[in-house]
Amino acid sequence: MVRLNARAVALTGALMIVPAVAGCGYNTIPTKQERAEAAWADVQSQYQRRADLIPNLVATVQGAAIQERTTLTDVINARARATSVNVSADDLDNPQAFQQYQEAQGQLSGALSRLLVTVEAYPQLQANQNFLTLQSQLEGTENRIQIARRDYNEAVRDYNTTLRTFPQVIWAKTLHGGSQPMQLFTATAAAQSAPQVNFNLNAPPANASAPGGGAPAVTPGATPPAQ
């Protein structure tokens, strides 16, 4: 009888502790961590969507035989770098890894911006429905990236604040002692200035169009000169 009473007391005590622990914020840290990691997955998804669009964009622009080959090469190289730098949810508290990822994606954003500004000088691309569709998809993806980054930053700020405020700070220093602040996206230096575009200003006059006219002429079958 005494043993049954002891078990009953232990069970009653456990049932009382569970809501007490939940009520004092023990589950708050892992819950907000999961939310931030889910937001990170959305960021990666949008960046991957952009990376998947680029090969078709490059192929379409190459088909137009534009002379600004450097811009195409920059995009191709920047895409290769961006897709080679990966940050998992476990690395979100690693400043070096996160900075490398952000810089690689920022370089790709800059290369794409320069390319899209450059091709404005080529009416044949502006009349190419495939190019216009890809351009529209890229613009939409850039908007989604900005929204995903904003949502991620908000989730991370919430999570980081939780690690420093009472009463969750108690759990952060005890049972959740491995929890570390996550990294935030910040504006890059390149984002503060407009894309710099270098057109073929030194191209032979015979191949140049009249001001306001069409694209520079390319001899059929000839390889466009590299910039």
JSON list of C-alpha atoms in Angstrom, two decimals:
[
{"chain": "A", "resi": 1, "resn": "MET", "atom": "CA", "xyz": [0.00, 0.00, 0.00]},
{"chain": "A", "resi": 2, "resn": "VAL", "atom": "CA", "xyz": [2.85, 2.31, 0.90]},
{"chain": "A", "resi": 3, "resn": "ARG", "atom": "CA", "xyz": [4.58, 1.49, -2.41]},
{"chain": "A", "resi": 4, "resn": "LEU", "atom": "CA", "xyz": [1.42, 2.33, -4.37]},
{"chain": "A", "resi": 5, "resn": "ASN", "atom": "CA", "xyz": [1.10, 5.63, -2.55]},
{"chain": "A", "resi": 6, "resn": "ALA", "atom": "CA", "xyz": [4.73, 6.48, -3.35]},
{"chain": "A", "resi": 7, "resn": "ARG", "atom": "CA", "xyz": [4.13, 5.80, -7.04]},
{"chain": "A", "resi": 8, "resn": "ALA", "atom": "CA", "xyz": [1.00, 7.90, -6.98]},
{"chain": "A", "resi": 9, "resn": "VAL", "atom": "CA", "xyz": [2.90, 10.78, -5.38]},
{"chain": "A", "resi": 10, "resn": "ALA", "atom": "CA", "xyz": [5.70, 10.48, -7.95]},
{"chain": "A", "resi": 11, "resn": "LEU", "atom": "CA", "xyz": [3.23, 10.42, -10.84]},
{"chain": "A", "resi": 12, "resn": "THR", "atom": "CA", "xyz": [1.36, 13.41, -9.43]},
{"chain": "A", "resi": 13, "resn": "GLY", "atom": "CA", "xyz": [4.64, 15.28, -9.04]},
{"chain": "A", "resi": 14, "resn": "ALA", "atom": "CA", "xyz": [5.65, 14.52, -12.63]},
{"chain": "A", "resi": 15, "resn": "LEU", "atom": "CA", "xyz": [2.30, 15.70, -13.95]},
{"chain": "A", "resi": 16, "resn": "MET", "atom": "CA", "xyz": [2.74, 18.96, -12.05]},
{"chain": "A", "resi": 17, "resn": "ILE", "atom": "CA", "xyz": [6.30, 19.49, -13.29]},
{"chain": "A", "resi": 18, "resn": "VAL", "atom": "CA", "xyz": [5.48, 19.08, -16.98]},
{"chain": "A", "resi": 19, "resn": "PRO", "atom": "CA", "xyz": [3.18, 22.13, -17.29]},
{"chain": "A", "resi": 20, "resn": "ALA", "atom": "CA", "xyz": [5.44, 24.08, -14.95]},
{"chain": "A", "resi": 21, "resn": "VAL", "atom": "CA", "xyz": [8.46, 23.46, -17.20]},
{"chain": "A", "resi": 22, "resn": "ALA", "atom": "CA", "xyz": [6.47, 24.25, -20.33]},
{"chain": "A", "resi": 23, "resn": "GLY", "atom": "CA", "xyz": [5.07, 27.39, -18.75]},
{"chain": "A", "resi": 24, "resn": "CYS", "atom": "CA", "xyz": [8.47, 28.75, -17.76]},
{"chain": "A", "resi": 25, "resn": "GLY", "atom": "CA", "xyz": [9.79, 28.70, -21.36]},
{"chain": "A", "resi": 26, "resn": "TYR", "atom": "CA", "xyz": [11.81, 25.51, -21.61]},
{"chain": "A", "resi": 27, "resn": "ASN", "atom": "CA", "xyz": [10.31, 24.76, -25.06]},
{"chain": "A", "resi": 28, "resn": "THR", "atom": "CA", "xyz": [10.62, 28.34, -26.33]},
{"chain": "A", "resi": 29, "resn": "ILE", "atom": "CA", "xyz": [14.23, 28.10, -27.50]},
{"chain": "A", "resi": 30, "resn": "PRO", "atom": "CA", "xyz": [13.89, 24.92, -29.61]},
{"chain": "A", "resi": 31, "resn": "THR", "atom": "CA", "xyz": [10.58, 26.17, -31.01]},
{"chain": "A", "resi": 32, "resn": "LYS", "atom": "CA", "xyz": [12.10, 29.45, -32.20]},
{"chain": "A", "resi": 33, "resn": "GLN", "atom": "CA", "xyz": [15.18, 27.64, -33.44]},
{"chain": "A", "resi": 34, "resn": "GLU", "atom": "CA", "xyz": [12.99, 25.44, -35.62]},
{"chain": "A", "resi": 35, "resn": "ARG", "atom": "CA", "xyz": [11.21, 28.52, -36.96]},
{"chain": "A", "resi": 36, "resn": "ALA", "atom": "CA", "xyz": [14.50, 30.21, -37.88]},
{"chain": "A", "resi": 37, "resn": "GLU", "atom": "CA", "xyz": [15.81, 27.05, -39.56]},
{"chain": "A", "resi": 38, "resn": "ALA", "atom": "CA", "xyz": [12.59, 26.73, -41.55]},
{"chain": "A", "resi": 39, "resn": "ALA", "atom": "CA", "xyz": [13.02, 30.34, -42.69]},
{"chain": "A", "resi": 40, "resn": "TRP", "atom": "CA", "xyz": [16.58, 29.51, -43.72]},
{"chain": "A", "resi": 41, "resn": "ALA", "atom": "CA", "xyz": [15.32, 26.62, -45.82]},
{"chain": "A", "resi": 42, "resn": "ASP", "atom": "CA", "xyz": [13.08, 29.11, -47.66]},
{"chain": "A", "resi": 43, "resn": "VAL", "atom": "CA", "xyz": [16.08, 31.36, -48.34]},
{"chain": "A", "resi": 44, "resn": "GLN", "atom": "CA", "xyz": [18.05, 28.46, -49.79]},
{"chain": "A", "resi": 45, "resn": "SER", "atom": "CA", "xyz": [15.09, 27.40, -51.90]},
{"chain": "A", "resi": 46, "resn": "GLN", "atom": "CA", "xyz": [14.82, 30.83, -53.52]},
{"chain": "A", "resi": 47, "resn": "TYR", "atom": "CA", "xyz": [18.56, 31.07, -54.16]},
{"chain": "A", "resi": 48, "resn": "GLN", "atom": "CA", "xyz": [18.44, 27.62, -55.76]},
{"chain": "A", "resi": 49, "resn": "ARG", "atom": "CA", "xyz": [15.55, 28.72, -57.95]},
{"chain": "A", "resi": 50, "resn": "ARG", "atom": "CA", "xyz": [17.67, 31.62, -59.19]},
{"chain": "A", "resi": 51, "resn": "ALA", "atom": "CA", "xyz": [20.66, 29.36, -59.83]},
{"chain": "A", "resi": 52, "resn": "ASP", "atom": "CA", "xyz": [18.45, 27.03, -61.87]},
{"chain": "A", "resi": 53, "resn": "LEU", "atom": "CA", "xyz": [17.24, 29.89, -64.09]},
{"chain": "A", "resi": 54, "resn": "ILE", "atom": "CA", "xyz": [20.70, 31.22, -64.93]},
{"chain": "A", "resi": 55, "resn": "PRO", "atom": "CA", "xyz": [21.89, 28.54, -67.41]},
{"chain": "A", "resi": 56, "resn": "ASN", "atom": "CA", "xyz": [18.88, 29.18, -69.67]},
{"chain": "A", "resi": 57, "resn": "LEU", "atom": "CA", "xyz": [19.39, 32.93, -69.39]},
{"chain": "A", "resi": 58, "resn": "VAL", "atom": "CA", "xyz": [23.06, 32.62, -70.33]},
{"chain": "A", "resi": 59, "resn": "ALA", "atom": "CA", "xyz": [22.24, 30.35, -73.27]},
{"chain": "A", "resi": 60, "resn": "THR", "atom": "CA", "xyz": [19.63, 32.81, -74.55]},
{"chain": "A", "resi": 61, "resn": "VAL", "atom": "CA", "xyz": [22.00, 35.77, -74.30]},
{"chain": "A", "resi": 62, "resn": "GLN", "atom": "CA", "xyz": [24.81, 33.82, -75.95]},
{"chain": "A", "resi": 63, "resn": "GLY", "atom": "CA", "xyz": [22.48, 33.04, -78.83]},
{"chain": "A", "resi": 64, "resn": "ALA", "atom": "CA", "xyz": [22.07, 36.75, -79.46]},
{"chain": "A", "resi": 65, "resn": "ALA", "atom": "CA", "xyz": [25.83, 37.08, -80.10]},
{"chain": "A", "resi": 66, "resn": "ILE", "atom": "CA", "xyz": [26.31, 40.13, -77.91]},
{"chain": "A", "resi": 67, "resn": "GLN", "atom": "CA", "xyz": [29.82, 41.58, -77.72]},
{"chain": "A", "resi": 68, "resn": "GLU", "atom": "CA", "xyz": [29.96, 42.05, -73.93]},
{"chain": "A", "resi": 69, "resn": "ARG", "atom": "CA", "xyz": [31.24, 38.53, -73.27]},
{"chain": "A", "resi": 70, "resn": "THR", "atom": "CA", "xyz": [32.84, 39.53, -69.97]},
{"chain": "A", "resi": 71, "resn": "THR", "atom": "CA", "xyz": [29.45, 40.03, -68.35]},
{"chain": "A", "resi": 72, "resn": "LEU", "atom": "CA", "xyz": [28.41, 36.52, -69.35]},
{"chain": "A", "resi": 73, "resn": "THR", "atom": "CA", "xyz": [31.64, 35.05, -68.00]},
{"chain": "A", "resi": 74, "resn": "ASP", "atom": "CA", "xyz": [31.14, 36.93, -64.74]},
{"chain": "A", "resi": 75, "resn": "VAL", "atom": "CA", "xyz": [27.66, 35.47, -64.33]},
{"chain": "A", "resi": 76, "resn": "ILE", "atom": "CA", "xyz": [28.84, 31.94, -65.09]},
{"chain": "A", "resi": 77, "resn": "ASN", "atom": "CA", "xyz": [31.75, 32.18, -62.65]},
{"chain": "A", "resi": 78, "resn": "ALA", "atom": "CA", "xyz": [29.65, 33.84, -59.95]},
{"chain": "A", "resi": 79, "resn": "ARG", "atom": "CA", "xyz": [27.01, 31.12, -60.24]},
{"chain": "A", "resi": 80, "resn": "ALA", "atom": "CA", "xyz": [29.69, 28.45, -59.87]},
{"chain": "A", "resi": 81, "resn": "ARG", "atom": "CA", "xyz": [30.99, 30.12, -56.70]},
{"chain": "A", "resi": 82, "resn": "ALA", "atom": "CA", "xyz": [27.53, 30.65, -55.25]},
{"chain": "A", "resi": 83, "resn": "THR", "atom": "CA", "xyz": [26.46, 27.05, -55.75]},
{"chain": "A", "resi": 84, "resn": "SER", "atom": "CA", "xyz": [29.71, 25.75, -54.27]},
{"chain": "A", "resi": 85, "resn": "VAL", "atom": "CA", "xyz": [29.24, 27.55, -50.93]},
{"chain": "A", "resi": 86, "resn": "ASN", "atom": "CA", "xyz": [26.71, 25.75, -48.76]},
{"chain": "A", "resi": 87, "resn": "VAL", "atom": "CA", "xyz": [25.50, 26.62, -45.27]},
{"chain": "A", "resi": 88, "resn": "SER", "atom": "CA", "xyz": [23.43, 24.08, -43.40]},
{"chain": "A", "resi": 89, "resn": "ALA", "atom": "CA", "xyz": [21.14, 24.86, -40.48]},
{"chain": "A", "resi": 90, "resn": "ASP", "atom": "CA", "xyz": [23.96, 23.70, -38.18]},
{"chain": "A", "resi": 91, "resn": "ASP", "atom": "CA", "xyz": [26.23, 26.46, -39.54]},
{"chain": "A", "resi": 92, "resn": "LEU", "atom": "CA", "xyz": [23.88, 29.39, -38.98]},
{"chain": "A", "resi": 93, "resn": "ASP", "atom": "CA", "xyz": [25.85, 30.35, -35.87]},
{"chain": "A", "resi": 94, "resn": "ASN", "atom": "CA", "xyz": [29.15, 30.28, -37.80]},
{"chain": "A", "resi": 95, "resn": "PRO", "atom": "CA", "xyz": [30.06, 33.87, -38.82]},
{"chain": "A", "resi": 96, "resn": "GLN", "atom": "CA", "xyz": [32.76, 32.86, -41.32]},
{"chain": "A", "resi": 97, "resn": "ALA", "atom": "CA", "xyz": [30.62, 30.30, -43.16]},
{"chain": "A", "resi": 98, "resn": "PHE", "atom": "CA", "xyz": [27.62, 32.62, -43.25]},
{"chain": "A", "resi": 99, "resn": "GLN", "atom": "CA", "xyz": [29.69, 35.54, -44.53]},
{"chain": "A", "resi": 100, "resn": "GLN", "atom": "CA", "xyz": [31.15, 33.42, -47.32]},
{"chain": "A", "resi": 101, "resn": "TYR", "atom": "CA", "xyz": [27.67, 32.35, -48.35]},
{"chain": "A", "resi": 102, "resn": "GLN", "atom": "CA", "xyz": [26.32, 35.90, -48.33]},
{"chain": "A", "resi": 103, "resn": "GLU", "atom": "CA", "xyz": [29.30, 37.25, -50.26]},
{"chain": "A", "resi": 104, "resn": "ALA", "atom": "CA", "xyz": [29.02, 34.53, -52.92]},
{"chain": "A", "resi": 105, "resn": "GLN", "atom": "CA", "xyz": [25.32, 35.19, -53.42]},
{"chain": "A", "resi": 106, "resn": "GLY", "atom": "CA", "xyz": [25.96, 38.95, -53.44]},
{"chain": "A", "resi": 107, "resn": "GLN", "atom": "CA", "xyz": [28.57, 38.57, -56.18]},
{"chain": "A", "resi": 108, "resn": "LEU", "atom": "CA", "xyz": [26.08, 36.62, -58.27]},
{"chain": "A", "resi": 109, "resn": "SER", "atom": "CA", "xyz": [23.43, 39.30, -57.71]},
{"chain": "A", "resi": 110, "resn": "GLY", "atom": "CA", "xyz": [25.88, 41.95, -58.90]},
{"chain": "A", "resi": 111, "resn": "ALA", "atom": "CA", "xyz": [26.90, 39.96, -61.97]},
{"chain": "A", "resi": 112, "resn": "LEU", "atom": "CA", "xyz": [23.27, 39.40, -62.93]},
{"chain": "A", "resi": 113, "resn": "SER", "atom": "CA", "xyz": [22.47, 43.08, -62.50]},
{"chain": "A", "resi": 114, "resn": "ARG", "atom": "CA", "xyz": [25.33, 44.08, -64.79]},
{"chain": "A", "resi": 115, "resn": "LEU", "atom": "CA", "xyz": [24.25, 41.54, -67.38]},
{"chain": "A", "resi": 116, "resn": "LEU", "atom": "CA", "xyz": [20.63, 42.69, -67.41]},
{"chain": "A", "resi": 117, "resn": "VAL", "atom": "CA", "xyz": [21.71, 46.32, -67.75]},
{"chain": "A", "resi": 118, "resn": "THR", "atom": "CA", "xyz": [24.12, 45.43, -70.55]},
{"chain": "A", "resi": 119, "resn": "VAL", "atom": "CA", "xyz": [21.56, 43.58, -72.67]},
{"chain": "A", "resi": 120, "resn": "GLU", "atom": "CA", "xyz": [19.30, 46.62, -72.72]},
{"chain": "A", "resi": 121, "resn": "ALA", "atom": "CA", "xyz": [21.49, 47.79, -75.61]},
{"chain": "A", "resi": 122, "resn": "TYR", "atom": "CA", "xyz": [20.37, 44.82, -77.73]},
{"chain": "A", "resi": 123, "resn": "PRO", "atom": "CA", "xyz": [16.88, 45.20, -79.21]},
{"chain": "A", "resi": 124, "resn": "GLN", "atom": "CA", "xyz": [16.90, 41.63, -80.51]},
{"chain": "A", "resi": 125, "resn": "LEU", "atom": "CA", "xyz": [16.98, 40.42, -76.90]},
{"chain": "A", "resi": 126, "resn": "GLN", "atom": "CA", "xyz": [14.29, 42.85, -75.84]},
{"chain": "A", "resi": 127, "resn": "ALA", "atom": "CA", "xyz": [12.11, 41.32, -78.56]},
{"chain": "A", "resi": 128, "resn": "ASN", "atom": "CA", "xyz": [13.01, 37.73, -77.62]},
{"chain": "A", "resi": 129, "resn": "GLN", "atom": "CA", "xyz": [10.06, 36.21, -75.78]},
{"chain": "A", "resi": 130, "resn": "ASN", "atom": "CA", "xyz": [12.19, 33.54, -74.16]},
{"chain": "A", "resi": 131, "resn": "PHE", "atom": "CA", "xyz": [14.57, 36.15, -72.78]},
{"chain": "A", "resi": 132, "resn": "LEU", "atom": "CA", "xyz": [11.70, 38.32, -71.55]},
{"chain": "A", "resi": 133, "resn": "THR", "atom": "CA", "xyz": [10.16, 35.33, -69.76]},
{"chain": "A", "resi": 134, "resn": "LEU", "atom": "CA", "xyz": [13.46, 34.45, -68.10]},
{"chain": "A", "resi": 135, "resn": "GLN", "atom": "CA", "xyz": [14.03, 38.08, -67.14]},
{"chain": "A", "resi": 136, "resn": "SER", "atom": "CA", "xyz": [10.57, 38.24, -65.56]},
{"chain": "A", "resi": 137, "resn": "GLN", "atom": "CA", "xyz": [11.18, 34.99, -63.67]},
{"chain": "A", "resi": 138, "resn": "LEU", "atom": "CA", "xyz": [14.51, 36.29, -62.38]},
{"chain": "A", "resi": 139, "resn": "GLU", "atom": "CA", "xyz": [12.93, 39.54, -61.22]},
{"chain": "A", "resi": 140, "resn": "GLY", "atom": "CA", "xyz": [10.22, 37.60, -59.42]},
{"chain": "A", "resi": 141, "resn": "THR", "atom": "CA", "xyz": [12.82, 35.34, -57.83]},
{"chain": "A", "resi": 142, "resn": "GLU", "atom": "CA", "xyz": [14.87, 38.33, -56.65]},
{"chain": "A", "resi": 143, "resn": "ASN", "atom": "CA", "xyz": [11.73, 39.64, -54.94]},
{"chain": "A", "resi": 144, "resn": "ARG", "atom": "CA", "xyz": [11.15, 36.25, -53.32]},
{"chain": "A", "resi": 145, "resn": "ILE", "atom": "CA", "xyz": [14.76, 36.21, -52.14]},
{"chain": "A", "resi": 146, "resn": "GLN", "atom": "CA", "xyz": [14.33, 39.58, -50.47]},
{"chain": "A", "resi": 147, "resn": "ILE", "atom": "CA", "xyz": [11.15, 38.43, -48.73]},
{"chain": "A", "resi": 148, "resn": "ALA", "atom": "CA", "xyz": [12.76, 35.15, -47.64]},
{"chain": "A", "resi": 149, "resn": "ARG", "atom": "CA", "xyz": [15.80, 36.98, -46.27]},
{"chain": "A", "resi": 150, "resn": "ARG", "atom": "CA", "xyz": [13.56, 39.42, -44.40]},
{"chain": "A", "resi": 151, "resn": "ASP", "atom": "CA", "xyz": [11.53, 36.60, -42.87]},
{"chain": "A", "resi": 152, "resn": "TYR", "atom": "CA", "xyz": [14.71, 34.77, -41.92]},
{"chain": "A", "resi": 153, "resn": "ASN", "atom": "CA", "xyz": [16.17, 37.87, -40.26]},
{"chain": "A", "resi": 154, "resn": "GLU", "atom": "CA", "xyz": [12.98, 38.40, -38.28]},
{"chain": "A", "resi": 155, "resn": "ALA", "atom": "CA", "xyz": [12.97, 34.78, -37.08]},
{"chain": "A", "resi": 156, "resn": "VAL", "atom": "CA", "xyz": [16.65, 34.96, -36.15]},
{"chain": "A", "resi": 157, "resn": "ARG", "atom": "CA", "xyz": [16.27, 38.25, -34.27]},
{"chain": "A", "resi": 158, "resn": "ASP", "atom": "CA", "xyz": [13.43, 36.68, -32.30]},
{"chain": "A", "resi": 159, "resn": "TYR", "atom": "CA", "xyz": [15.52, 33.60, -31.56]},
{"chain": "A", "resi": 160, "resn": "ASN", "atom": "CA", "xyz": [18.64, 35.58, -30.62]},
{"chain": "A", "resi": 161, "resn": "THR", "atom": "CA", "xyz": [16.64, 37.85, -28.32]},
{"chain": "A", "resi": 162, "resn": "THR", "atom": "CA", "xyz": [15.17, 34.80, -26.61]},
{"chain": "A", "resi": 163, "resn": "LEU", "atom": "CA", "xyz": [18.65, 33.53, -25.75]},
{"chain": "A", "resi": 164, "resn": "ARG", "atom": "CA", "xyz": [19.37, 36.77, -23.88]},
{"chain": "A", "resi": 165, "resn": "THR", "atom": "CA", "xyz": [16.11, 37.47, -22.07]},
{"chain": "A", "resi": 166, "resn": "PHE", "atom": "CA", "xyz": [14.61, 36.11, -18.86]},
{"chain": "A", "resi": 167, "resn": "PRO", "atom": "CA", "xyz": [13.50, 33.44, -18.18]},
{"chain": "A", "resi": 168, "resn": "GLN", "atom": "CA", "xyz": [14.73, 31.69, -21.35]},
{"chain": "A", "resi": 169, "resn": "VAL", "atom": "CA", "xyz": [18.29, 32.84, -20.69]},
{"chain": "A", "resi": 170, "resn": "ILE", "atom": "CA", "xyz": [18.32, 30.35, -17.79]},
{"chain": "A", "resi": 171, "resn": "TRP", "atom": "CA", "xyz": [17.60, 27.48, -20.17]},
{"chain": "A", "resi": 172, "resn": "ALA", "atom": "CA", "xyz": [20.07, 28.90, -22.72]},
{"chain": "A", "resi": 173, "resn": "LYS", "atom": "CA", "xyz": [22.84, 28.60, -20.13]},
{"chain": "A", "resi": 174, "resn": "THR", "atom": "CA", "xyz": [21.78, 25.21, -18.75]},
{"chain": "A", "resi": 175, "resn": "LEU", "atom": "CA", "xyz": [19.79, 22.52, -20.56]},
{"chain": "A", "resi": 176, "resn": "HIS", "atom": "CA", "xyz": [20.03, 24.41, -23.90]},
{"chain": "A", "resi": 177, "resn": "GLY", "atom": "CA", "xyz": [23.63, 25.37, -23.27]},
{"chain": "A", "resi": 178, "resn": "GLY", "atom": "CA", "xyz": [24.68, 24.56, -26.84]},
{"chain": "A", "resi": 179, "resn": "SER", "atom": "CA", "xyz": [22.38, 27.21, -28.32]},
{"chain": "A", "resi": 180, "resn": "GLN", "atom": "CA", "xyz": [24.29, 30.05, -29.97]},
{"chain": "A", "resi": 181, "resn": "PRO", "atom": "CA", "xyz": [23.06, 33.25, -31.69]},
{"chain": "A", "resi": 182, "resn": "MET", "atom": "CA", "xyz": [22.44, 32.82, -35.42]},
{"chain": "A", "resi": 183, "resn": "GLN", "atom": "CA", "xyz": [23.84, 35.09, -38.13]},
{"chain": "A", "resi": 184, "resn": "LEU", "atom": "CA", "xyz": [21.81, 37.79, -39.87]},
{"chain": "A", "resi": 185, "resn": "PHE", "atom": "CA", "xyz": [21.84, 38.89, -43.49]},
{"chain": "A", "resi": 186, "resn": "THR", "atom": "CA", "xyz": [23.29, 42.37, -43.84]},
{"chain": "A", "resi": 187, "resn": "ALA", "atom": "CA", "xyz": [23.49, 44.78, -46.76]},
{"chain": "A", "resi": 188, "resn": "THR", "atom": "CA", "xyz": [26.64, 44.30, -48.82]},
{"chain": "A", "resi": 189, "resn": "ALA", "atom": "CA", "xyz": [28.85, 47.15, -49.99]},
{"chain": "A", "resi": 190, "resn": "ALA", "atom": "CA", "xyz": [27.82, 46.41, -53.59]},
{"chain": "A", "resi": 191, "resn": "ALA", "atom": "CA", "xyz": [24.17, 46.95, -52.67]},
{"chain": "A", "resi": 192, "resn": "GLN", "atom": "CA", "xyz": [24.92, 50.60, -51.91]},
{"chain": "A", "resi": 193, "resn": "SER", "atom": "CA", "xyz": [25.85, 51.50, -55.49]},
{"chain": "A", "resi": 194, "resn": "ALA", "atom": "CA", "xyz": [24.38, 51.03, -58.95]},
{"chain": "A", "resi": 195, "resn": "PRO", "atom": "CA", "xyz": [25.84, 48.32, -61.22]},
{"chain": "A", "resi": 196, "resn": "GLN", "atom": "CA", "xyz": [28.86, 49.51, -63.21]},
{"chain": "A", "resi": 197, "resn": "VAL", "atom": "CA", "xyz": [28.59, 48.52, -66.87]},
{"chain": "A", "resi": 198, "resn": "ASN", "atom": "CA", "xyz": [31.45, 48.77, -69.36]},
{"chain": "A", "resi": 199, "resn": "PHE", "atom": "CA", "xyz": [30.22, 48.72, -72.94]},
{"chain": "A", "resi": 200, "resn": "ASN", "atom": "CA", "xyz": [32.50, 48.15, -75.94]},
{"chain": "A", "resi": 201, "resn": "LEU", "atom": "CA", "xyz": [33.15, 51.85, -76.44]},
{"chain": "A", "resi": 202, "resn": "ASN", "atom": "CA", "xyz": [36.34, 51.14, -78.36]},
{"chain": "A", "resi": 203, "resn": "ALA", "atom": "CA", "xyz": [34.71, 48.85, -80.91]},
{"chain": "A", "resi": 204, "resn": "PRO", "atom": "CA", "xyz": [35.44, 49.71, -84.58]},
{"chain": "A", "resi": 205, "resn": "PRO", "atom": "CA", "xyz": [33.00, 52.38, -85.83]},
{"chain": "A", "resi": 206, "resn": "ALA", "atom": "CA", "xyz": [31.99, 50.16, -88.74]},
{"chain": "A", "resi": 207, "resn": "ASN", "atom": "CA", "xyz": [30.43, 47.69, -86.33]},
{"chain": "A", "resi": 208, "resn": "ALA", "atom": "CA", "xyz": [28.70, 50.25, -84.19]},
{"chain": "A", "resi": 209, "resn": "SER", "atom": "CA", "xyz": [25.08, 51.25, -84.55]},
{"chain": "A", "resi": 210, "resn": "ALA", "atom": "CA", "xyz": [23.90, 54.81, -84.80]},
{"chain": "A", "resi": 211, "resn": "PRO", "atom": "CA", "xyz": [23.01, 56.42, -81.45]},
{"chain": "A", "resi": 212, "resn": "GLY", "atom": "CA", "xyz": [19.71, 55.08, -80.26]},
{"chain": "A", "resi": 213, "resn": "GLY", "atom": "CA", "xyz": [19.78, 52.36, -82.93]},
{"chain": "A", "resi": 214, "resn": "GLY", "atom": "CA", "xyz": [20.06, 48.60, -82.73]},
{"chain": "A", "resi": 215, "resn": "ALA", "atom": "CA", "xyz": [22.74, 46.25, -81.54]},
{"chain": "A", "resi": 216, "resn": "PRO", "atom": "CA", "xyz": [26.33, 46.32, -82.82]},
{"chain": "A", "resi": 217, "resn": "ALA", "atom": "CA", "xyz": [26.58, 44.38, -86.06]},
{"chain": "A", "resi": 218, "resn": "VAL", "atom": "CA", "xyz": [28.25, 40.96, -86.03]},
{"chain": "A", "resi": 219, "resn": "THR", "atom": "CA", "xyz": [29.59, 39.40, -89.21]},
{"chain": "A", "resi": 220, "resn": "PRO", "atom": "CA", "xyz": [27.67, 36.17, -89.91]},
{"chain": "A", "resi": 221, "resn": "GLY", "atom": "CA", "xyz": [29.68, 33.15, -88.84]},
{"chain": "A", "resi": 222, "resn": "ALA", "atom": "CA", "xyz": [32.29, 35.27, -87.08]},
{"chain": "A", "resi": 223, "resn": "THR", "atom": "CA", "xyz": [33.08, 34.91, -83.40]},
{"chain": "A", "resi": 224, "resn": "PRO", "atom": "CA", "xyz": [32.15, 38.07, -81.49]},
{"chain": "A", "resi": 225, "resn": "PRO", "atom": "CA", "xyz": [35.29, 39.77, -80.10]},
{"chain": "A", "resi": 226, "resn": "ALA", "atom": "CA", "xyz": [35.91, 39.19, -76.42]},
{"chain": "A", "resi": 227, "resn": "GLN", "atom": "CA", "xyz": [35.83, 42.18, -74.15]}
]
